[in-house]
Amino acid sequence: MVHFVLAWMLVLSSTFEQAGFHAVHYLLQNFYAGGGKWRTCDQASCATARGDWGVDAATYTLYLRWEQTHNPEFERRMSELLDAAPVYHGPCTKGPCSDWSDTPAWDAVASMREYDVLHDDQALQNAQTALRYVERSTAFQRGACPAIPFQHPPQDQSRVKTLESTANAVKADLLVYEATGDQAYLDDARNGYDNARRYYLDPQLPLYTVHVIDDGFTCSQVAHRFFASVNGDMIWNGMELWRLTGDRHYANEALLTAHAVDDDLSDGLGIFVNMQGDNDVVEPLVEAMLDLAQRQHLDFARRWILRNANAALASRAADGSFPRFFDGPTQDMTSIWEANGGLALQIAAARLAPHAQTQALPAFDATSDTATITSLPATITVDGSGIALVGTISPLCERGHIKVLIDGVETTDQTGLWQNKSMPHGSRVLFAWRWPQSGHHTIELEPGDAKAAMPNALSVSSVLMR
C-alpha cells in the first residue's frame, strides 16, 4: 500500500473562442502532414495515414471548426484530404477483403464531411462506394447474428463484431440520404440502427457496448465496454432519425444514452473518463453533445461540453495537444486517437460560448510523490482531490485488462487500465480521476484476467496527486 500527498498548481485562463482558435491551429500544425494525410502522433517523425478511425476523427474535428468559421484554409485542406482519400470498389463478397468492416464505415463519414464542405460529387461517390463495400458484403455478414458484420475479414478467423462498423455506417447513410434524397439510404440507416440496439445495447444501462462475440452458435456482448465513439454516434443517429422520420422514440432513446454518458461515465467532478486506449476516439461523442446543446438547446449537454473543455485545458501540453484523460496531467507525446477529443471539445465550446472565460482545473503537479507498481493486486490510498497513474502495461499490451475500483466500486466502464499497440511508446497517462473536494480515497487495481496478473503486466512509474 502506498500513501501520497496533495500538490497542484493553477492554469491561466482565456476565452473559449481563443481556445477553439488554438485547437484547430494545433490540429493542423501538429497532426496535418500535408498532401491529404494526417500524422498518427504529434511529432514530425510519426507515421502518416489517410483513412480509418484516428485520422478520420481529425477530419471530423476540422469539419467542426469549418462549420463555425467557413475558413477558406480549411476548405483547401479538405480538398487535399479528398484527393488522397481511400477509394473502395464494390462490396467484399468472398474475401480476402482488403479492409476490416469498420474502416470503410469511418471513411464514409469522413467523405461526407468533405462533401459538406466542398460539394464535390467525388466525395459523395467515395462515401457511397465505402458503404457498399461493407453493407452489401456477404463476407462480413455471417455467423449466428448475420445482421451485424464481423470486424475482421473472414480469413482472419476472428469472432469479434464491433458497433464501430454499424454505428458509423448508419451515420454515413443518414448523411448520404440528406445529400441525395435516396430512400434506400434512410432504410439502411433505420435497419442498422435497430440491429445496433438489438445486439449492442446494455441490458441494464442505456449505453452501448462496442463488441459482440459471435462464435457461430451464439452472440454475446463484451460487457460494459462503452466506447465514446459508438455511444456518440448512436446519440447523433437517434436524433437525426427523429428529425428525418418524425418518430419520437429515436430521440427518446438518444437522450437516455446522452444522460447515461453524463451520469455514469464521468468522475466525481462530472468529467468524462476515457477508459479506452487508442482503439477509441472521442470526437463523435463531442459532436453528439454539441448537436444536443446547439440544435435542441439542452442545458445538460451544454454543461457537459463546457465542463469537459475547461477540464481538458489543464491537461493540454505545451505544443497544444491533449491526452485522452481530460482530467489528468499532460503527456509528452500524444497520438491522434488520444488528442482529437480534447481538440474537438475546445472547438465545440467556442461555438457554444465564444466569449466566456475558460476556467481550467488545477493541474497535476509534476513534483508530486511517485512510486513504481509492477504487480497485482495493488492498493493506493489517496489524501487529496485527484489521482493520475502514469506508466505502461506492456508487454501484454492488448491482452491484459486491469480492473479499477474506486472506494470499493468498479468503474462503470469496465475496460479498466488498458493499452493499445498503436499508442506511442513510453509512459502514458493510464488513468485519471478527480473528486469535488479533498478527502481520503482508495484505488484498487485487480487483474481483469489471468494474463493481467502476470509479473510486470503493469508498470506504473508515477502516481500523481492533487
Short mmCIF file of C-alpha atoms in Angstrom, two decimals:
data_model
loop_
_atom_site.label_atom_id
_atom_site.label_comp_id
_atom_site.label_asym_id
_atom_site.label_seq_id
_atom_site.Cartn_x
_atom_site.Cartn_y
_atom_site.Cartn_z
CA MET A 1 0.00 0.00 0.00
CA VAL A 2 1.34 3.42 -1.00
CA HIS A 3 0.29 6.75 0.54
CA PHE A 4 0.58 10.09 -1.30
CA VAL A 5 0.05 13.78 -0.61
CA LEU A 6 -1.65 16.65 -2.39
CA ALA A 7 0.11 19.01 -4.83
CA TRP A 8 -1.29 21.22 -7.60
CA MET A 9 -0.94 24.48 -9.49
CA LEU A 10 -3.26 26.85 -11.31
CA VAL A 11 -3.58 27.31 -15.07
CA LEU A 12 -4.18 30.69 -16.65
CA SER A 13 -7.49 31.18 -18.47
CA SER A 14 -8.60 32.69 -21.78
CA THR A 15 -11.86 32.75 -23.74
CA PHE A 16 -13.29 29.66 -25.39
CA GLU A 17 -13.01 31.37 -28.77
CA GLN A 18 -9.27 31.69 -28.22
CA ALA A 19 -9.12 28.06 -27.10
CA GLY A 20 -11.02 26.97 -30.22
CA PHE A 21 -8.72 29.01 -32.47
CA HIS A 22 -5.65 27.49 -30.87
CA ALA A 23 -7.13 23.97 -31.04
CA VAL A 24 -7.55 23.99 -34.80
CA HIS A 25 -4.16 25.68 -35.20
CA TYR A 26 -2.52 22.89 -33.17
CA LEU A 27 -4.54 20.25 -35.02
CA LEU A 28 -3.13 21.40 -38.35
CA GLN A 29 0.35 22.22 -37.08
CA ASN A 30 0.93 19.04 -35.10
CA PHE A 31 -1.07 16.43 -36.97
CA TYR A 32 -1.60 17.51 -40.58
CA ALA A 33 1.31 16.25 -42.67
CA GLY A 34 0.20 17.79 -45.97
CA GLY A 35 -0.86 16.04 -49.13
CA GLY A 36 -4.14 14.88 -47.60
CA LYS A 37 -2.52 12.83 -44.83
CA TRP A 38 -2.64 13.09 -41.05
CA ARG A 39 0.16 12.18 -38.67
CA THR A 40 -0.75 9.47 -36.21
CA CYS A 41 1.02 11.30 -33.37
CA ASP A 42 2.21 14.85 -32.73
CA GLN A 43 5.84 14.53 -33.81
CA ALA A 44 7.24 15.18 -37.29
CA SER A 45 8.67 11.66 -37.35
CA CYS A 46 5.29 9.98 -36.75
CA ALA A 47 3.74 7.78 -39.41
CA THR A 48 1.05 9.24 -41.65
CA ALA A 49 -2.28 7.83 -42.80
CA ARG A 50 -5.25 8.88 -44.91
CA GLY A 51 -8.09 6.78 -43.53
CA ASP A 52 -9.59 4.86 -40.59
CA TRP A 53 -10.75 6.00 -37.18
CA GLY A 54 -7.90 8.11 -35.81
CA VAL A 55 -7.22 10.29 -38.82
CA ASP A 56 -10.91 10.31 -39.78
CA ALA A 57 -11.63 11.80 -36.34
CA ALA A 58 -9.14 14.54 -37.19
CA THR A 59 -11.11 15.25 -40.37
CA TYR A 60 -14.33 15.38 -38.34
CA THR A 61 -12.68 17.84 -35.93
CA LEU A 62 -11.54 20.09 -38.77
CA TYR A 63 -15.09 19.99 -40.14
CA LEU A 64 -16.48 21.14 -36.76
CA ARG A 65 -14.33 24.26 -36.90
CA TRP A 66 -15.09 24.90 -40.59
CA GLU A 67 -18.82 24.68 -39.82
CA GLN A 68 -18.39 27.65 -37.48
CA THR A 69 -15.90 29.78 -39.42
CA HIS A 70 -16.06 28.69 -43.11
CA ASN A 71 -12.37 29.47 -43.25
CA PRO A 72 -11.06 29.01 -46.85
CA GLU A 73 -7.84 27.49 -45.46
CA PHE A 74 -9.85 24.58 -44.09
CA GLU A 75 -11.54 24.15 -47.46
CA ARG A 76 -8.12 23.81 -49.09
CA ARG A 77 -7.16 21.16 -46.54
CA MET A 78 -10.44 19.32 -47.16
CA SER A 79 -9.73 19.37 -50.89
CA GLU A 80 -6.33 17.79 -50.25
CA LEU A 81 -7.92 15.19 -47.98
CA LEU A 82 -10.44 14.36 -50.71
CA ASP A 83 -7.71 13.96 -53.33
CA ALA A 84 -5.90 11.45 -51.08
CA ALA A 85 -8.99 9.70 -49.70
CA PRO A 86 -9.25 5.88 -49.77
CA VAL A 87 -11.44 4.59 -52.59
CA TYR A 88 -13.43 1.35 -52.32
CA HIS A 89 -14.54 -0.77 -55.25
CA GLY A 90 -17.74 -2.69 -54.72
CA PRO A 91 -18.71 -4.93 -51.80
CA CYS A 92 -16.38 -7.52 -50.36
CA THR A 93 -18.27 -10.73 -51.13
CA LYS A 94 -15.90 -13.64 -50.77
CA GLY A 95 -12.55 -12.48 -49.49
CA PRO A 96 -9.81 -11.91 -48.99
CA CYS A 97 -11.16 -8.47 -48.06
CA SER A 98 -8.69 -5.62 -48.20
CA ASP A 99 -10.10 -3.81 -45.15
CA TRP A 100 -11.91 -4.53 -41.91
CA SER A 101 -15.61 -3.68 -41.95
CA ASP A 102 -15.34 -0.64 -39.66
CA THR A 103 -12.67 1.09 -41.78
CA PRO A 104 -14.91 1.96 -44.77
CA ALA A 105 -17.66 3.00 -42.33
CA TRP A 106 -15.33 5.51 -40.64
CA ASP A 107 -14.08 6.65 -44.05
CA ALA A 108 -17.63 7.10 -45.40
CA VAL A 109 -18.41 9.63 -42.65
CA ALA A 110 -15.17 11.48 -43.40
CA SER A 111 -16.06 11.56 -47.11
CA MET A 112 -19.44 13.07 -46.30
CA ARG A 113 -17.81 15.77 -44.19
CA GLU A 114 -15.57 16.55 -47.17
CA TYR A 115 -18.72 16.68 -49.29
CA ASP A 116 -20.44 19.03 -46.84
CA VAL A 117 -17.54 21.46 -47.18
CA LEU A 118 -16.71 21.11 -50.88
CA HIS A 119 -19.96 19.87 -52.50
CA ASP A 120 -17.74 17.75 -54.72
CA ASP A 121 -19.51 14.74 -56.22
CA GLN A 122 -16.33 12.68 -55.85
CA ALA A 123 -16.63 12.88 -52.07
CA LEU A 124 -20.25 11.72 -52.26
CA GLN A 125 -19.28 8.86 -54.55
CA ASN A 126 -16.47 7.85 -52.18
CA ALA A 127 -18.97 7.62 -49.32
CA GLN A 128 -21.42 5.58 -51.38
CA THR A 129 -18.81 3.07 -52.54
CA ALA A 130 -17.44 2.74 -48.99
CA LEU A 131 -20.94 1.96 -47.74
CA ARG A 132 -21.45 -0.63 -50.47
CA TYR A 133 -18.16 -2.28 -49.54
CA VAL A 134 -19.39 -3.13 -46.05
CA GLU A 135 -23.21 -3.06 -46.18
CA ARG A 136 -23.58 -5.15 -49.31
CA SER A 137 -20.88 -7.60 -48.25
CA THR A 138 -21.62 -11.29 -47.93
CA ALA A 139 -18.20 -11.84 -46.37
CA PHE A 140 -18.75 -9.88 -43.14
CA GLN A 141 -22.47 -10.65 -42.64
CA ARG A 142 -22.12 -14.17 -41.34
CA GLY A 143 -22.30 -16.16 -38.11
CA ALA A 144 -25.03 -16.60 -35.55
CA CYS A 145 -26.15 -12.95 -35.87
CA PRO A 146 -25.53 -12.05 -39.55
CA ALA A 147 -27.47 -8.78 -39.19
CA ILE A 148 -24.29 -7.22 -37.76
CA PRO A 149 -20.94 -7.59 -39.55
CA PHE A 150 -17.74 -9.17 -38.32
CA GLN A 151 -15.00 -6.60 -37.87
CA HIS A 152 -12.24 -8.64 -39.47
CA PRO A 153 -12.23 -10.19 -42.93
CA PRO A 154 -13.34 -13.83 -42.81
CA GLN A 155 -9.86 -15.21 -43.47
CA ASP A 156 -8.72 -13.78 -40.11
CA GLN A 157 -10.93 -16.23 -38.20
CA SER A 158 -11.90 -13.52 -35.72
CA ARG A 159 -15.11 -13.78 -33.69
CA VAL A 160 -15.35 -10.04 -32.94
CA LYS A 161 -18.17 -7.87 -34.20
CA THR A 162 -17.99 -4.15 -33.48
CA LEU A 163 -20.55 -1.39 -33.26
CA GLU A 164 -17.94 0.85 -34.87
CA SER A 165 -18.93 -0.73 -38.19
CA THR A 166 -22.69 -0.41 -37.75
CA ALA A 167 -22.93 2.95 -35.95
CA ASN A 168 -20.65 4.71 -38.43
CA ALA A 169 -22.45 3.14 -41.39
CA VAL A 170 -25.79 4.39 -40.03
CA LYS A 171 -24.35 7.90 -39.66
CA ALA A 172 -22.94 7.82 -43.18
CA ASP A 173 -26.26 6.51 -44.55
CA LEU A 174 -28.09 9.42 -42.96
CA LEU A 175 -25.62 11.94 -44.35
CA VAL A 176 -25.87 10.43 -47.84
CA TYR A 177 -29.68 10.39 -47.61
CA GLU A 178 -29.70 14.09 -46.74
CA ALA A 179 -27.46 14.81 -49.72
CA THR A 180 -29.32 12.66 -52.27
CA GLY A 181 -32.86 12.04 -51.01
CA ASP A 182 -32.43 8.36 -51.94
CA GLN A 183 -34.85 6.44 -49.71
CA ALA A 184 -32.65 3.32 -49.76
CA TYR A 185 -30.07 5.06 -47.54
CA LEU A 186 -32.69 6.03 -44.97
CA ASP A 187 -33.99 2.45 -44.99
CA ASP A 188 -30.46 1.14 -44.43
CA ALA A 189 -29.96 3.62 -41.59
CA ARG A 190 -33.15 2.55 -39.82
CA ASN A 191 -32.31 -1.11 -40.23
CA GLY A 192 -28.76 -0.63 -38.98
CA TYR A 193 -29.94 1.40 -36.00
CA ASP A 194 -32.42 -1.31 -35.00
CA ASN A 195 -29.75 -4.02 -35.27
CA ALA A 196 -27.35 -1.94 -33.17
CA ARG A 197 -29.91 -1.65 -30.39
CA ARG A 198 -30.75 -5.34 -30.57
CA TYR A 199 -27.21 -6.62 -30.20
CA TYR A 200 -25.12 -3.87 -28.57
CA LEU A 201 -27.44 -2.08 -26.10
CA ASP A 202 -26.54 -2.90 -22.50
CA PRO A 203 -29.32 -4.80 -20.69
CA GLN A 204 -29.19 -2.53 -17.61
CA LEU A 205 -27.94 0.86 -18.81
CA PRO A 206 -28.98 2.86 -21.91
CA LEU A 207 -25.37 2.67 -23.14
CA TYR A 208 -23.89 0.60 -25.95
CA THR A 209 -21.04 -1.83 -25.55
CA VAL A 210 -18.74 -1.86 -28.54
CA HIS A 211 -18.07 -5.58 -29.05
CA VAL A 212 -20.14 -8.72 -29.59
CA ILE A 213 -18.50 -12.14 -29.80
CA ASP A 214 -20.04 -14.39 -32.46
CA ASP A 215 -18.72 -17.97 -32.24
CA GLY A 216 -21.03 -19.24 -34.96
CA PHE A 217 -23.59 -20.54 -32.46
CA THR A 218 -24.37 -17.64 -30.14
CA CYS A 219 -23.72 -13.90 -29.96
CA SER A 220 -22.71 -12.43 -26.60
CA GLN A 221 -21.76 -8.92 -25.58
CA VAL A 222 -18.39 -7.97 -24.16
CA ALA A 223 -19.97 -6.36 -21.12
CA HIS A 224 -19.60 -2.69 -20.27
CA ARG A 225 -17.02 -1.69 -22.87
CA PHE A 226 -18.54 1.71 -23.52
CA PHE A 227 -16.60 3.42 -26.30
CA ALA A 228 -17.13 7.19 -26.60
CA SER A 229 -17.27 6.93 -30.38
CA VAL A 230 -20.12 4.45 -30.73
CA ASN A 231 -22.22 5.97 -27.97
CA GLY A 232 -21.72 9.38 -29.55
CA ASP A 233 -22.68 8.02 -32.97
CA MET A 234 -25.80 6.35 -31.60
CA ILE A 235 -26.89 9.57 -29.89
CA TRP A 236 -26.36 11.53 -33.11
CA ASN A 237 -28.05 8.82 -35.19
CA GLY A 238 -31.11 8.72 -32.96
CA MET A 239 -31.60 12.46 -33.05
CA GLU A 240 -31.12 12.60 -36.83
CA LEU A 241 -33.54 9.72 -37.43
CA TRP A 242 -36.11 11.56 -35.32
CA ARG A 243 -35.67 14.72 -37.38
CA LEU A 244 -35.94 12.85 -40.67
CA THR A 245 -38.79 10.48 -39.80
CA GLY A 246 -40.72 12.22 -37.03
CA ASP A 247 -40.58 9.03 -34.92
CA ARG A 248 -40.10 10.34 -31.40
CA HIS A 249 -38.77 7.08 -29.96
CA TYR A 250 -35.46 7.70 -31.73
CA ALA A 251 -34.96 10.96 -29.84
CA ASN A 252 -36.08 9.44 -26.56
CA GLU A 253 -33.51 6.65 -26.92
CA ALA A 254 -30.76 9.08 -27.87
CA LEU A 255 -31.45 11.29 -24.87
CA LEU A 256 -31.39 8.34 -22.48
CA THR A 257 -27.93 7.42 -23.80
CA ALA A 258 -26.68 11.01 -23.58
CA HIS A 259 -27.82 11.33 -19.97
CA ALA A 260 -26.19 7.98 -19.13
CA VAL A 261 -22.88 9.19 -20.60
CA ASP A 262 -23.13 12.27 -18.41
CA ASP A 263 -24.19 10.37 -15.27
CA ASP A 264 -22.29 7.08 -15.49
CA LEU A 265 -19.09 7.68 -17.48
CA SER A 266 -17.78 10.63 -15.51
CA ASP A 267 -15.58 11.08 -12.45
CA GLY A 268 -16.59 12.81 -9.22
CA LEU A 269 -16.37 16.22 -10.91
CA GLY A 270 -18.54 15.17 -13.83
CA ILE A 271 -15.58 14.93 -16.23
CA PHE A 272 -15.79 12.21 -18.88
CA VAL A 273 -13.34 9.40 -18.13
CA ASN A 274 -12.00 7.81 -21.31
CA MET A 275 -11.05 4.31 -20.20
CA GLN A 276 -10.18 3.15 -23.72
CA GLY A 277 -6.77 3.19 -25.37
CA ASP A 278 -6.17 4.27 -28.92
CA ASN A 279 -8.89 1.93 -30.20
CA ASP A 280 -11.47 4.64 -29.43
CA VAL A 281 -11.92 8.30 -30.37
CA VAL A 282 -13.99 10.90 -28.50
CA GLU A 283 -14.83 13.39 -31.28
CA PRO A 284 -18.13 11.65 -32.22
CA LEU A 285 -19.32 11.98 -28.62
CA VAL A 286 -18.38 15.67 -28.55
CA GLU A 287 -20.19 16.11 -31.86
CA ALA A 288 -23.32 14.44 -30.49
CA MET A 289 -23.36 16.54 -27.32
CA LEU A 290 -22.82 19.69 -29.40
CA ASP A 291 -25.80 18.72 -31.54
CA LEU A 292 -27.98 18.38 -28.42
CA ALA A 293 -26.73 21.66 -26.98
CA GLN A 294 -26.92 23.70 -30.17
CA ARG A 295 -29.92 22.34 -32.05
CA GLN A 296 -32.03 21.11 -29.13
CA HIS A 297 -30.90 23.75 -26.60
CA LEU A 298 -30.42 21.11 -23.92
CA ASP A 299 -28.61 22.60 -20.96
CA PHE A 300 -27.13 19.33 -19.63
CA ALA A 301 -25.30 18.80 -22.95
CA ARG A 302 -24.04 22.37 -22.97
CA ARG A 303 -22.75 21.97 -19.42
CA TRP A 304 -21.10 18.67 -20.36
CA ILE A 305 -19.12 20.31 -23.17
CA LEU A 306 -18.07 23.41 -21.23
CA ARG A 307 -17.19 21.41 -18.11
CA ASN A 308 -15.05 18.94 -20.06
CA ALA A 309 -13.47 21.66 -22.20
CA ASN A 310 -12.40 23.52 -19.05
CA ALA A 311 -11.02 20.33 -17.52
CA ALA A 312 -9.06 19.42 -20.63
CA LEU A 313 -7.22 22.74 -20.65
CA ALA A 314 -5.33 21.63 -17.54
CA SER A 315 -4.04 18.58 -19.41
CA ARG A 316 -3.01 20.47 -22.55
CA ALA A 317 0.68 20.09 -23.40
CA ALA A 318 2.98 22.95 -24.38
CA ASP A 319 2.51 22.10 -28.08
CA GLY A 320 -1.29 22.31 -27.72
CA SER A 321 -2.06 18.59 -27.80
CA PHE A 322 -4.33 16.78 -25.38
CA PRO A 323 -4.00 13.34 -23.79
CA ARG A 324 -7.07 11.10 -23.66
CA PHE A 325 -7.82 11.83 -20.00
CA PHE A 326 -9.30 15.33 -19.84
CA ASP A 327 -8.95 15.43 -16.06
CA GLY A 328 -5.36 14.16 -15.99
CA PRO A 329 -1.82 15.52 -16.37
CA THR A 330 -0.07 16.49 -19.59
CA GLN A 331 1.71 13.93 -21.77
CA ASP A 332 4.97 14.41 -23.68
CA MET A 333 3.78 12.67 -26.84
CA THR A 334 0.15 12.22 -27.89
CA SER A 335 -1.47 10.21 -30.65
CA ILE A 336 -4.21 11.48 -32.94
CA TRP A 337 -6.53 8.91 -31.33
CA GLU A 338 -5.95 10.48 -27.94
CA ALA A 339 -5.81 14.15 -28.94
CA ASN A 340 -8.93 14.51 -31.09
CA GLY A 341 -11.31 14.57 -28.13
CA GLY A 342 -9.68 17.48 -26.31
CA LEU A 343 -9.27 19.43 -29.55
CA ALA A 344 -12.92 18.86 -30.51
CA LEU A 345 -14.05 19.98 -27.04
CA GLN A 346 -12.34 23.36 -27.41
CA ILE A 347 -13.88 23.86 -30.85
CA ALA A 348 -17.33 22.86 -29.59
CA ALA A 349 -17.05 25.16 -26.57
CA ALA A 350 -16.04 28.02 -28.87
CA ARG A 351 -19.30 27.53 -30.78
CA LEU A 352 -21.45 27.47 -27.64
CA ALA A 353 -19.81 30.18 -25.54
CA PRO A 354 -17.14 32.01 -27.56
CA HIS A 355 -16.78 34.95 -25.18
CA ALA A 356 -16.95 33.00 -21.92
CA GLN A 357 -13.77 32.86 -19.87
CA THR A 358 -12.24 29.42 -19.57
CA GLN A 359 -11.81 28.09 -16.05
CA ALA A 360 -9.23 25.34 -16.22
CA LEU A 361 -8.98 22.86 -13.38
CA PRO A 362 -5.90 22.94 -11.18
CA ALA A 363 -3.24 20.93 -12.99
CA PHE A 364 -1.39 17.92 -11.64
CA ASP A 365 1.99 18.93 -10.30
CA ALA A 366 4.91 17.05 -11.85
CA THR A 367 6.72 17.20 -8.50
CA SER A 368 4.12 15.01 -6.77
CA ASP A 369 5.30 11.91 -4.93
CA THR A 370 5.90 8.93 -7.20
CA ALA A 371 6.21 5.19 -6.83
CA THR A 372 6.52 2.12 -9.01
CA ILE A 373 3.82 -0.57 -9.11
CA THR A 374 4.66 -3.75 -11.01
CA SER A 375 2.38 -6.41 -9.59
CA LEU A 376 -1.31 -7.02 -8.96
CA PRO A 377 -3.42 -6.65 -6.94
CA ALA A 378 -2.31 -3.23 -5.74
CA THR A 379 -3.91 -0.63 -3.48
CA ILE A 380 -3.25 3.11 -3.49
CA THR A 381 -4.62 5.40 -0.80
CA VAL A 382 -5.36 8.99 -1.67
CA ASP A 383 -5.50 12.02 0.60
CA GLY A 384 -6.39 14.66 -1.92
CA SER A 385 -8.88 15.54 -4.66
CA GLY A 386 -7.40 13.72 -7.65
CA ILE A 387 -5.15 10.92 -8.86
CA ALA A 388 -3.39 10.03 -12.10
CA LEU A 389 -1.46 6.86 -12.97
CA VAL A 390 1.38 7.18 -15.48
CA GLY A 391 3.22 4.21 -16.97
CA THR A 392 2.81 1.26 -19.32
CA ILE A 393 1.00 -2.08 -19.47
CA SER A 394 3.44 -3.74 -21.83
CA PRO A 395 4.48 -6.40 -22.69
CA LEU A 396 0.92 -7.75 -22.55
CA CYS A 397 -0.49 -4.66 -24.25
CA GLU A 398 -3.88 -5.54 -25.77
CA ARG A 399 -4.22 -8.86 -23.94
CA GLY A 400 -4.43 -7.60 -20.37
CA HIS A 401 -7.24 -5.51 -18.88
CA ILE A 402 -6.80 -4.36 -15.28
CA LYS A 403 -9.84 -3.60 -13.15
CA VAL A 404 -10.05 -0.27 -11.34
CA LEU A 405 -12.14 0.05 -8.19
CA ILE A 406 -12.68 3.46 -6.62
CA ASP A 407 -13.59 3.29 -2.95
CA GLY A 408 -14.60 -0.33 -3.49
CA VAL A 409 -16.74 0.21 -6.60
CA GLU A 410 -15.58 -0.79 -10.08
CA THR A 411 -15.80 1.89 -12.75
CA THR A 412 -18.97 1.68 -14.88
CA ASP A 413 -16.87 1.24 -18.00
CA GLN A 414 -15.16 -1.99 -17.04
CA THR A 415 -12.31 -1.68 -19.54
CA GLY A 416 -10.10 -0.52 -16.68
CA LEU A 417 -6.42 0.08 -17.40
CA TRP A 418 -5.59 -0.95 -20.92
CA GLN A 419 -3.05 -0.10 -23.58
CA ASN A 420 -3.44 -0.40 -27.34
CA LYS A 421 -0.47 -1.21 -29.56
CA SER A 422 -0.91 2.00 -31.58
CA MET A 423 -0.22 4.22 -28.56
CA PRO A 424 3.17 5.99 -28.63
CA HIS A 425 5.96 4.18 -26.82
CA GLY A 426 6.99 5.19 -23.33
CA SER A 427 4.95 6.26 -20.32
CA ARG A 428 1.34 7.21 -20.95
CA VAL A 429 -1.40 8.57 -18.73
CA LEU A 430 -3.21 5.32 -17.94
CA PHE A 431 -5.91 6.63 -15.63
CA ALA A 432 -7.13 9.86 -14.03
CA TRP A 433 -9.92 10.68 -11.60
CA ARG A 434 -10.97 13.73 -9.59
CA TRP A 435 -13.33 14.41 -6.68
CA PRO A 436 -15.21 17.62 -5.79
CA GLN A 437 -13.16 18.12 -2.63
CA SER A 438 -10.12 16.76 -0.90
CA GLY A 439 -10.61 13.59 1.11
CA HIS A 440 -9.40 10.08 1.81
CA HIS A 441 -9.96 7.58 -1.03
CA THR A 442 -8.79 4.11 -2.03
CA ILE A 443 -7.90 2.96 -5.55
CA GLU A 444 -7.65 -0.80 -6.06
CA LEU A 445 -6.10 -2.39 -9.16
CA GLU A 446 -7.04 -6.01 -9.80
CA PRO A 447 -6.30 -8.39 -12.67
CA GLY A 448 -9.08 -8.36 -15.24
CA ASP A 449 -7.99 -11.82 -16.40
CA ALA A 450 -5.28 -14.36 -15.69
CA LYS A 451 -2.79 -12.76 -18.06
CA ALA A 452 -3.03 -9.38 -16.32
CA ALA A 453 -1.89 -10.97 -13.05
CA MET A 454 1.48 -11.94 -14.52
CA PRO A 455 4.59 -10.12 -13.20
CA ASN A 456 5.33 -6.84 -14.98
CA ALA A 457 1.88 -6.77 -16.61
CA LEU A 458 1.55 -3.31 -15.12
CA SER A 459 4.35 -0.80 -14.75
CA VAL A 460 3.16 2.42 -13.14
CA SER A 461 6.15 4.72 -12.76
CA SER A 462 4.28 7.70 -11.29
CA VAL A 463 1.18 8.23 -9.21
CA LEU A 464 0.41 11.95 -9.32
CA MET A 465 -1.87 13.58 -6.78
CA ARG A 466 -3.61 16.87 -6.39
#
